[in-house]
Structure formats: structure tokens, C-alpha cells
CSV table of C-alpha atoms and ligand atoms in Angstrom, one decimal:
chain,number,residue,atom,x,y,z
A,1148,UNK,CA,5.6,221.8,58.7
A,1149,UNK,CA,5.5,219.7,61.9
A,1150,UNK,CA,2.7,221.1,63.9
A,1151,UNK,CA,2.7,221.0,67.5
A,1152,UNK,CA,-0.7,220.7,69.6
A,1153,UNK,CA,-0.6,224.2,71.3
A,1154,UNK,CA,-3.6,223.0,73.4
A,1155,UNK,CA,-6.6,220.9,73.9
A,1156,UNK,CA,-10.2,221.6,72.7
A,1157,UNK,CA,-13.1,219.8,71.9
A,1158,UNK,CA,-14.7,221.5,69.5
A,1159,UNK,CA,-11.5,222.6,68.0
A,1160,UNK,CA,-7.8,222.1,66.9
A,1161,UNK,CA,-5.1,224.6,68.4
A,1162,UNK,CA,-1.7,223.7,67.0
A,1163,UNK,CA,1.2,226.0,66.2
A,1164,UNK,CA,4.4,225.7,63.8
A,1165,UNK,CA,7.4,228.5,62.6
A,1166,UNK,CA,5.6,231.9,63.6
A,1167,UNK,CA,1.9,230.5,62.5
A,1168,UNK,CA,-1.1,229.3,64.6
A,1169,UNK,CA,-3.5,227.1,62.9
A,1170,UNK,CA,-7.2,227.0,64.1
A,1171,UNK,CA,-9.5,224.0,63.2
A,1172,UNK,CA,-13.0,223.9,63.4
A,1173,UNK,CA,-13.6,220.4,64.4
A,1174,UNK,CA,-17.0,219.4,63.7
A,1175,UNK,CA,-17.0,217.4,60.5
A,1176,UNK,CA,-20.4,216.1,61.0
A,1177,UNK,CA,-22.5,218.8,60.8
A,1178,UNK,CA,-20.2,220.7,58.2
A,1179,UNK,CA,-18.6,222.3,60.6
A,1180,UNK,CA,-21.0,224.6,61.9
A,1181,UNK,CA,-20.7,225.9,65.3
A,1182,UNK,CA,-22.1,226.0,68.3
A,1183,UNK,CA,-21.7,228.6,71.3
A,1184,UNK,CA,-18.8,226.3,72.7
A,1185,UNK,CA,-17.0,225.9,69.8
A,1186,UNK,CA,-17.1,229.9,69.4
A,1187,UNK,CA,-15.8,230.1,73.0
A,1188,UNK,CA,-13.0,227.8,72.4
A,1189,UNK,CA,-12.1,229.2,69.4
A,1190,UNK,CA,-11.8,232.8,70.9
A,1191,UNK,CA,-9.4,231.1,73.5
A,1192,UNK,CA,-7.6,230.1,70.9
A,1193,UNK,CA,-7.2,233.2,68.8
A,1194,UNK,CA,-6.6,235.1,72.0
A,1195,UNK,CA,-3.8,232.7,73.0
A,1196,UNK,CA,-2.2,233.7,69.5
A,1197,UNK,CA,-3.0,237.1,69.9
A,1198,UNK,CA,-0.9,237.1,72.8
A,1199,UNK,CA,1.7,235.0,71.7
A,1200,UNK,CA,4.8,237.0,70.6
A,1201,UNK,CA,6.3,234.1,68.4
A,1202,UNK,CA,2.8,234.1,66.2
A,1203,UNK,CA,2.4,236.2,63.3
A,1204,UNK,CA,0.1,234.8,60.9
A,1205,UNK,CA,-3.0,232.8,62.0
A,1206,UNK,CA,-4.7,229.7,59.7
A,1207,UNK,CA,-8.2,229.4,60.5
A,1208,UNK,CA,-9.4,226.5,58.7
A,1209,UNK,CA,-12.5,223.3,59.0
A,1210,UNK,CA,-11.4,219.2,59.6
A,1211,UNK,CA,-12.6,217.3,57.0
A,1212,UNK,CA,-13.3,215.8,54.6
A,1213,UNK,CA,-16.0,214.0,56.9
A,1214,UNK,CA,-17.1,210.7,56.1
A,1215,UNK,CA,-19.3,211.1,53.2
A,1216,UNK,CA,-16.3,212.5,51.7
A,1217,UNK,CA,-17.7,216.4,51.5
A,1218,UNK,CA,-15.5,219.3,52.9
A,1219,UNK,CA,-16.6,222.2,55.0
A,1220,UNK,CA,-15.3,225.5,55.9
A,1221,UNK,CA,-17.9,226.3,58.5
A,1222,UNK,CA,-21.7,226.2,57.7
A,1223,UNK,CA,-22.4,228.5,60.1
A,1224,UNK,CA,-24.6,228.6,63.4
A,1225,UNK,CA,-25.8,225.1,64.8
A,1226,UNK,CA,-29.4,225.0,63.8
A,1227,UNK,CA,-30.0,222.3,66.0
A,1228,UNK,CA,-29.2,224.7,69.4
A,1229,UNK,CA,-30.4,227.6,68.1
A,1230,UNK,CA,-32.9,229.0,70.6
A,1231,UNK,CA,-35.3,231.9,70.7
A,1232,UNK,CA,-32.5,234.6,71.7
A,1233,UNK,CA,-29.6,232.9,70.1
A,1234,UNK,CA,-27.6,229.8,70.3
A,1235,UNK,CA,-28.2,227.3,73.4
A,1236,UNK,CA,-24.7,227.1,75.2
A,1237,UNK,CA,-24.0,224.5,77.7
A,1238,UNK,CA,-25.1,226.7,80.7
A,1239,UNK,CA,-28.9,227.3,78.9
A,1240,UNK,CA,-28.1,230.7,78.4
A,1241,UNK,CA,-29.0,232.1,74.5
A,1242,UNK,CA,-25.9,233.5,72.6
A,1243,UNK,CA,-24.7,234.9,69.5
A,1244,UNK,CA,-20.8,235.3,70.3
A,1245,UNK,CA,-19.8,234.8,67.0
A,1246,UNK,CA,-20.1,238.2,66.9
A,1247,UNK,CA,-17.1,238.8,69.6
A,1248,UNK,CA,-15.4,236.3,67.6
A,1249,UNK,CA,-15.4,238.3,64.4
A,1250,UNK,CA,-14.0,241.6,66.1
A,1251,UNK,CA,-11.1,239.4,67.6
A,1252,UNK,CA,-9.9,237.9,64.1
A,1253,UNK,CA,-10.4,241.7,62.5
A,1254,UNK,CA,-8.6,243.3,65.4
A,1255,UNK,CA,-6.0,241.4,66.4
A,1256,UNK,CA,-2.7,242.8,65.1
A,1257,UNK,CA,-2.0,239.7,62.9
A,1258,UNK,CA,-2.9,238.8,59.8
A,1259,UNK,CA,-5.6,235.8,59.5
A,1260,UNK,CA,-5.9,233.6,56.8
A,1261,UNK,CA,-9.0,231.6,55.9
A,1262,UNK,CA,-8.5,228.2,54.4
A,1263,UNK,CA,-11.3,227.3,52.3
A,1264,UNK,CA,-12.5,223.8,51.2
A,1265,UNK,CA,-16.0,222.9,50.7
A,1266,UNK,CA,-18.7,225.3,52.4
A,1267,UNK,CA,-18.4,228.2,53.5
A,1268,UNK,CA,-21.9,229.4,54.8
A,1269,UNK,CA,-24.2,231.6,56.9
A,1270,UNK,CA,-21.8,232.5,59.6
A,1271,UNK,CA,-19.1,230.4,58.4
A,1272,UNK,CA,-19.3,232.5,55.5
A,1273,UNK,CA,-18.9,235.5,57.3
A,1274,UNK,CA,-15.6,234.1,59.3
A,1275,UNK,CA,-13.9,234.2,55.9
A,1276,UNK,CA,-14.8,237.6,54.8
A,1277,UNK,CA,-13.7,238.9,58.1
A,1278,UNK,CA,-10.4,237.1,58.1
A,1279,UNK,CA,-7.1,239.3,56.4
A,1280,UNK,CA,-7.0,237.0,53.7
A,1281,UNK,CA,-8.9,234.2,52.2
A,1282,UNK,CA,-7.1,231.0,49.6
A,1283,UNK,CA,-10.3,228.8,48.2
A,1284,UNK,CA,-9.6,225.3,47.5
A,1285,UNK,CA,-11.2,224.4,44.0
A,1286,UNK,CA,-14.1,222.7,45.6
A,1287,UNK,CA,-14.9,225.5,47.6
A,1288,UNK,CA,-18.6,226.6,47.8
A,1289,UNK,CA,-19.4,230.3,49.3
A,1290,UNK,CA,-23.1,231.6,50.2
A,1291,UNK,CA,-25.3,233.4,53.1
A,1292,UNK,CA,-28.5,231.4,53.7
A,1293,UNK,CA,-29.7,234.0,56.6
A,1294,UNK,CA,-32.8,234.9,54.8
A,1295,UNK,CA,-33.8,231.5,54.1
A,1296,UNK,CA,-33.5,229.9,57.7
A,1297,UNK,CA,-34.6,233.3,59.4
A,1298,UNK,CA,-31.0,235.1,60.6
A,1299,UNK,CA,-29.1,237.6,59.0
A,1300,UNK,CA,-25.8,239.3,59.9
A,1301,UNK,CA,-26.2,243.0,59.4
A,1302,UNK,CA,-22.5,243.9,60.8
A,1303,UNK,CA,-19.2,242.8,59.0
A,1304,UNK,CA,-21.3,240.4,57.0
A,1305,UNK,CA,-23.1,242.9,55.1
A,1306,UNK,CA,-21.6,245.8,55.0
A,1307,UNK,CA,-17.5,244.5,55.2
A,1308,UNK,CA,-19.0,242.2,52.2
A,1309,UNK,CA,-20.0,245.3,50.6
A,1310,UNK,CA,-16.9,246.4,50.6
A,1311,UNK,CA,-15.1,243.7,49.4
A,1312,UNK,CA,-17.4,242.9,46.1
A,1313,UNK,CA,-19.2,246.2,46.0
A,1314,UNK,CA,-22.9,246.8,46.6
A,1315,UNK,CA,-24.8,244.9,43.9
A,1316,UNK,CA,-23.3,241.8,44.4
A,1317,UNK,CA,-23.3,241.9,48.2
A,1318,UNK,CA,-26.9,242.8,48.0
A,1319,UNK,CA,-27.3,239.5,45.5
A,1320,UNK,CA,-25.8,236.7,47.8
A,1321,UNK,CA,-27.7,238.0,50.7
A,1322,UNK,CA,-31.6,238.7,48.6
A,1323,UNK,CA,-31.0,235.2,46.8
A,1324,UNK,CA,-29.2,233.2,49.2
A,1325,UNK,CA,-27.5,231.1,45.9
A,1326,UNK,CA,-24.0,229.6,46.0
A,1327,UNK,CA,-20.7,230.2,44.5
A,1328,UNK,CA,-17.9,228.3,43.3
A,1329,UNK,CA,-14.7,229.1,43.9
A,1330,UNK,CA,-13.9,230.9,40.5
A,1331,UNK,CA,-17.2,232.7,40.7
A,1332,UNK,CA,-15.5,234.2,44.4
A,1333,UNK,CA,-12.6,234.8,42.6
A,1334,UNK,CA,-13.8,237.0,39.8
A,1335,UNK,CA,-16.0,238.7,42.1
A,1336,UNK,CA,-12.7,239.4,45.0
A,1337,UNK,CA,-14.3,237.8,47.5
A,1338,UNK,CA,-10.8,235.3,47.9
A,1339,UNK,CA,-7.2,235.3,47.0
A,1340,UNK,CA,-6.8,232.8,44.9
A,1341,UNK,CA,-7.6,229.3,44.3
A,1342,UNK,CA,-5.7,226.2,44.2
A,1343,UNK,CA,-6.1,222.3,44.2
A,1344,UNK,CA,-7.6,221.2,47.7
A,1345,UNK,CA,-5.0,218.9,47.9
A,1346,UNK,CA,-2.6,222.2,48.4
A,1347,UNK,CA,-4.3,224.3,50.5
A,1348,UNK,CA,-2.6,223.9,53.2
A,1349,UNK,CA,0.5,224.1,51.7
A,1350,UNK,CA,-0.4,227.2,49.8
A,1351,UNK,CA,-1.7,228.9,53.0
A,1352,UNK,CA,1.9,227.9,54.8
A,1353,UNK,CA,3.3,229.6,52.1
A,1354,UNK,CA,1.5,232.7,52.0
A,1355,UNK,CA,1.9,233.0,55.8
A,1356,UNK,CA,5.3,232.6,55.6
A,1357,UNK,CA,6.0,235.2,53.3
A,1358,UNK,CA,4.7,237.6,55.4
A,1359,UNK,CA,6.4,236.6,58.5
A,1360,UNK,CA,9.9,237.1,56.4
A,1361,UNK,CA,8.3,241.0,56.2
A,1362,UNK,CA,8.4,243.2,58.9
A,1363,UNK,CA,6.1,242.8,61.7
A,1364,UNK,CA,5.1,246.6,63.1
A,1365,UNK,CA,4.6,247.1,59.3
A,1366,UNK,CA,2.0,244.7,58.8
A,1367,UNK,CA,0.4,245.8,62.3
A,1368,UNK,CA,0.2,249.0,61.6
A,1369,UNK,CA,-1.2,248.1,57.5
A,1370,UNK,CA,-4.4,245.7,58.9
A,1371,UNK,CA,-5.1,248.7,61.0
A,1372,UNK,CA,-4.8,251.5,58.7
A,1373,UNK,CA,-7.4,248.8,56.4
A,1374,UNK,CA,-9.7,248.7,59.0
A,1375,UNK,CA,-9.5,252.3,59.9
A,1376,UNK,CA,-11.2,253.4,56.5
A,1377,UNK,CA,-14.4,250.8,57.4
A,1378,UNK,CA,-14.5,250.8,61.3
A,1379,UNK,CA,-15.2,254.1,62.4
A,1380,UNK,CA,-14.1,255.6,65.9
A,1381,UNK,CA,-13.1,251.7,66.9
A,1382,UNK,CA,-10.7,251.5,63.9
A,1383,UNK,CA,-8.9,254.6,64.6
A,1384,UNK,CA,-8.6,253.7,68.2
A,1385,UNK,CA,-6.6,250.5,66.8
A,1386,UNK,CA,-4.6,252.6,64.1
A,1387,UNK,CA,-3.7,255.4,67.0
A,1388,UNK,CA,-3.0,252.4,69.3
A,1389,UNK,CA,0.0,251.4,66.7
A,1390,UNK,CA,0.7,255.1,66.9
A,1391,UNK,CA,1.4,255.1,70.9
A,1392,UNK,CA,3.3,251.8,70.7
A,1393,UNK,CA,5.8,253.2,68.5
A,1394,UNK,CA,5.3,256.3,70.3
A,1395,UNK,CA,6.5,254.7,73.4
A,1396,UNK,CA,9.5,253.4,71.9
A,1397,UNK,CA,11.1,257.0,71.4
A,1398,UNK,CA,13.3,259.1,73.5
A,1399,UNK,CA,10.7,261.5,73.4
A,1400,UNK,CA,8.0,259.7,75.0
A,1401,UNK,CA,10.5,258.1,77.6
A,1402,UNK,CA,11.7,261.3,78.4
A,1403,UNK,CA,8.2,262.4,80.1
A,1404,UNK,CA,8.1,259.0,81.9
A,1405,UNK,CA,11.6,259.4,83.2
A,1406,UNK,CA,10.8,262.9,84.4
A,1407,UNK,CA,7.6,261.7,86.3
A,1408,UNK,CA,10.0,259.0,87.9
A,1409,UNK,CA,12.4,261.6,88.6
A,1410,UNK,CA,10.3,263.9,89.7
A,1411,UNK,CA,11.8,266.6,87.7
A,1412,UNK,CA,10.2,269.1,84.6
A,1413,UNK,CA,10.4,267.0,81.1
A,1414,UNK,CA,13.0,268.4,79.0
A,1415,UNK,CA,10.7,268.1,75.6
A,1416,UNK,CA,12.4,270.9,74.3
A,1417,UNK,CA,15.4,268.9,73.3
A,1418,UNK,CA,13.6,267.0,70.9
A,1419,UNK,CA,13.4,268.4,67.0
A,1420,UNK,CA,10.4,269.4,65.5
A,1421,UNK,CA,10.1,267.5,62.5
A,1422,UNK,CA,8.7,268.9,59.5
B,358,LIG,C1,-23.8,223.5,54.2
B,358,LIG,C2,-24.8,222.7,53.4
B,358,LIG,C3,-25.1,223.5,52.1
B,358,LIG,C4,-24.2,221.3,53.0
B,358,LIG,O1,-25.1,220.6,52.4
B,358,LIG,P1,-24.9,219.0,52.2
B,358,LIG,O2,-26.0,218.5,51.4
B,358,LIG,O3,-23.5,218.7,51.7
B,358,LIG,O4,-25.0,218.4,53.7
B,358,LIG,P2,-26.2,218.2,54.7
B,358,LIG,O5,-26.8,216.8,54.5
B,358,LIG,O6,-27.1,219.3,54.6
B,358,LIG,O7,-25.5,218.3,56.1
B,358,LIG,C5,-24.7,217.2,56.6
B,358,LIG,C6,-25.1,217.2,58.1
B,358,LIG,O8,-24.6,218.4,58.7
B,358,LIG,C7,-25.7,219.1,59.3
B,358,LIG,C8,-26.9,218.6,58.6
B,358,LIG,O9,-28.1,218.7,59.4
B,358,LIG,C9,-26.6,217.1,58.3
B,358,LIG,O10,-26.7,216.4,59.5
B,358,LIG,P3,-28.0,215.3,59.7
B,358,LIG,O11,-29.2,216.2,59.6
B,358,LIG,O12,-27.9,214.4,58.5
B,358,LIG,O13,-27.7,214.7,61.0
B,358,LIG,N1,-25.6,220.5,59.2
B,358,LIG,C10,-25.1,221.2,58.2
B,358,LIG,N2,-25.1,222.5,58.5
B,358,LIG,C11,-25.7,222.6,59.7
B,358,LIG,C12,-26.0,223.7,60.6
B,358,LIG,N3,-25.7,225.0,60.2
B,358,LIG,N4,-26.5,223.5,61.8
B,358,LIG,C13,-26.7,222.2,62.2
B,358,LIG,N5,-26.5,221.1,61.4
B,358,LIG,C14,-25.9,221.4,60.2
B,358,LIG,C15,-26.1,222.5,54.2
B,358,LIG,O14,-25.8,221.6,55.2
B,358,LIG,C16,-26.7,223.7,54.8
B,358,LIG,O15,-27.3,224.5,54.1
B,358,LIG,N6,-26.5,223.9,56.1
B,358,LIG,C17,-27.1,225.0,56.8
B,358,LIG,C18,-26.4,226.3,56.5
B,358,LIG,C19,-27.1,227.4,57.3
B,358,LIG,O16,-28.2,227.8,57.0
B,358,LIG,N7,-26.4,227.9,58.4
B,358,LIG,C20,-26.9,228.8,59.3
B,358,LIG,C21,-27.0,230.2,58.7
B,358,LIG,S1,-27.4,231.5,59.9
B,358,LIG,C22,-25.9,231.8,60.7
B,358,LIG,O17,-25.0,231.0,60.6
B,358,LIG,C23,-25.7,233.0,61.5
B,358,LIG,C24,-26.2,234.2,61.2
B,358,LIG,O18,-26.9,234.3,60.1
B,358,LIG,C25,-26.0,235.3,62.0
B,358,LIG,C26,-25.2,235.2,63.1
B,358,LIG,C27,-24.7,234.0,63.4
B,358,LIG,C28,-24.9,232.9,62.6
């Protein structure tokens, strides 16, 4: 895959390549956790794919290995900006817009895929789970520490979680703040699969690429109808936004348009009533 820089950041890596955008949090030295500016950039980026008609799969993934030779995922919030009302961005003003963040990657139409290696924690933790899909790299290491540093997330990161390996066990990684390998995420269905870390990449390419040989509407209208059981009224606004867009693409529903251009009575009785 010959991946072209699609812009630049500094916190971050935007590149795109054959229908995929590939996000990289690029902060090796503190495990790539983030700060308020890397969240910013990297909702720039996902909205830039969002918008892009040519992407249809998105790789969210961490630099590394960093010097000491240890991979990361994301470790979460900076610690070292973290201010009494939230992060410390640039402009002094507290901020915890990891939280927009989230709802982007859960409801843009596209399917997201995390790529695991190394820690995945605290907040970084919760960017996986919220992502469509997640592959672990064998050296892959999954936790919450909230309760131990003084932070929790009480949205998609407990009960999405929930959902995804049930009650007891969400309620376990968040009351114990211990740390899971990748098997132990496996068994519990908290990733996809795991493979060498030496593949990931190539294994995420390949997942991503499958999909975008399927058909796109279908999949849009799938990672709605999933987050329409979980999301409440929001969710079935995104599944009944699918609905209008295909809505809009039927003789039917051009019909009323044309006769508001026309200034003319629709003729909607032309139009069968399906059983
Ligand atoms: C990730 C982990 C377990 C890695 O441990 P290790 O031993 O491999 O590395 P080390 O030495 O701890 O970290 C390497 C460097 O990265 C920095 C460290 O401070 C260290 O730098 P120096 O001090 O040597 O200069 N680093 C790592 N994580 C950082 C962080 N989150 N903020 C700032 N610097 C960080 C280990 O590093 C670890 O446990 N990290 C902290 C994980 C954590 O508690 N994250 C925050 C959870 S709260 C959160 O993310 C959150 C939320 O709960 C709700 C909403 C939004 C965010």
C-alpha cells in the first residue's frame, strides 16, 4: 500500500491509500496519550474522511515502537495538562473533547478499525472499544486506569463496554483497573482477532479492504442499525437518516420536490403501495 500524506499535523499522521484513511496518533513518548490538540487534530482528520467520498474504511492506529522499544495504542488523557476542569489546551481553556471525538468515530457512516499494539488505556482504551472493529497485535495490553488516577468515563466507556463483554467483566476492568493481554481480550470479545505485530498493519489493510469490495449503503446503513439498539433517540436519528438518503433517491420522493419546483399538486398516487 503506498500511502499518501493526506495532510499535515503535529500531533498526528493523516495519510490515505485505495478507499482507506489511516490516522496515527503521534506521540510516542508519552505512549501516545493525548492531549486537547491532538484530539482536535485528530477530529479534523476523521472529519476530512468522513467527508471524503473515496474513503470507506478508516485505520486509527499509535506511532511507535518509541525508543525504548515499547508500543502504544493510546494511554489515554495527558496527565501532565490535565487541569481542574479537564485537559489544558493551548488557549488555557479546560477540555475533555475526547468525548466529541468518540461520537464522530461511532457516527460517521464508515467503518473504523482500531489497530492495536502495545497499550491501550484509560481513554485510549476507550477509542478502541468505540471504533467498528478492533485487530490486537500479540503484544497488545488493554485496561481502564480511571479509578486509580481520579477520572472515569461513564459514556461509551462503560456502558458500550458493557455491551461488548457483558456486565461482570465491564464492571471488573473498571473496579480493579488490572491489564489484559491480547488473548485475554480476545476470549472476552473485546477485539477481532490477533495477529503477530509485525502484521498488523497488513491484517488491518486486509480487513478494510474486504469491506470496501462490499457494498457501501449496506454497510452504512449496518453500523447504524448497531448503534441504533445502544444509542437511543440519537441512534435512530442516524438509522432514519440512511432511511431519507435512500429515500431521496426514489421517484417517489423526487416527485414531491419536482411538484414544489413546478408549482403543481404531487402526483403520489402513481406510486404503488407496497405490501
Ligand atoms: C501506559 C502505561 C501502562 C505504560 O507503562 P510503561 O512502564 O511502559 O511506560 P511509562 O514509563 O509509564 O511511560 C513512558 C512515558 O510516557 C508517559 C510517562 O509519564 C513516561 O514519561 P516520563 O515520565 O518518563 O517523561 N506517559 C504515559 N502515559 C501518559 C499519560 N496518560 N499522560 C502523560 N504521560 C504519560 C503507563 O504509562 C500508564 O499507566 N500511563 C497512564 C495511563 C493513564 O492513567 N491514562 C489516563 C487515564 S484517564 C483518561 O484517559 C480519560 C478518562 O478517564 C476520561 C475521559 C478522558 C480521558
Amino acid at each position: 500500500t503506498e500511502w499518501q500524506l493526506a495532510a499535515e499535523f503535529e500531533d498526528i499522521l493523516y495519510h490515505k491509500a485505495d478507499g482507506m484513511a489511516k490516522i496515527t496518533i503521534n506521540r510516542p513518548h508519552v505512549r501516545n496519550a493525548f492531549r486537547p490538540k491532538t484530539i482536535t487534530e485528530m477530529i479534523a482528520a476523521f472529519a476530512d474522511a468522513r467527508e471524503d467520498v473515496e474513503i470507506g474504511v478508516v485505520l486509527l492506529t499509535g506511532a511507535g515502537p518509541a525508543p525504548d522499544g515499547k508500543y502504544a495504542f493510546c494511554a489515554g488523557g495527558d496527565q501532565k495538562v490535565r487541569g481542574d476542569g479537564g485537559y489544558i489546551s493551548d488557549t488555557g481553556v479546560p477540555r475533555l473533547n475526547v468525548l466529541d471525538l468518540q461520537r464522530l468515530i461511532r457516527t460517521m457512516p464508515q467503518p473504523v478499525i482500531a489497530l492495536v499494539a502495545g497499550y491501550a488505556i484509560g481513554g485510549g482504551h476507550v477509542l478502541h472499544v468505540v471504533c467498528d472493529l478492533t485487530i490486537a497485535a500479540d503484544n497488545a495490553i488493554f485496561g481502564q486506569t480511571g479509578p486509580m488516577v481520579g477520572s472515569f468515563d461513564g459514556g461509551f466507556g462503560a456502558s458500550y463496554l458493557a455491551r461488548l463483554v457483558g456486565q461482570k467483566k465491564a464492571r471488573e476492568i473498571w473496579y480493579l483497573c488490572r491489564q489484559y493481554d491480547a488473548q485475554e481480550a480476545l476470549e472476552m470479545g473485546l477485539v477481532n482477532k490477533v495477529v503477530p505485530v509485525e502484521q498488523l498493519e497488513a491484517e488491518g489493510i486486509q480487513w478494510a479492504q474486504e469491506i470496501l469490495d462490499k457494498s457501501p449503503l449496506a454497510i452504512r446503513c449496518l453500523k447504524s442499525a448497531f448503534n441504533a439498539d445502544c444509542d437511543g433517540q440519537a441512534g435512530i436519528q442516524e438509522l432514519a437518516g440512511n432511511a431519507t438518503l435512500l429515500f431521496y433517491m426514489t421517484q417517489e420522493a423526487q416527485e414531491g420536490k419536482q411538484a414544489f419546483l413546478e408549482k403543481r399538486k404531487p402526483n403520489f398516487r402513481q406510486y404503488p403501495k407496497l405490501p
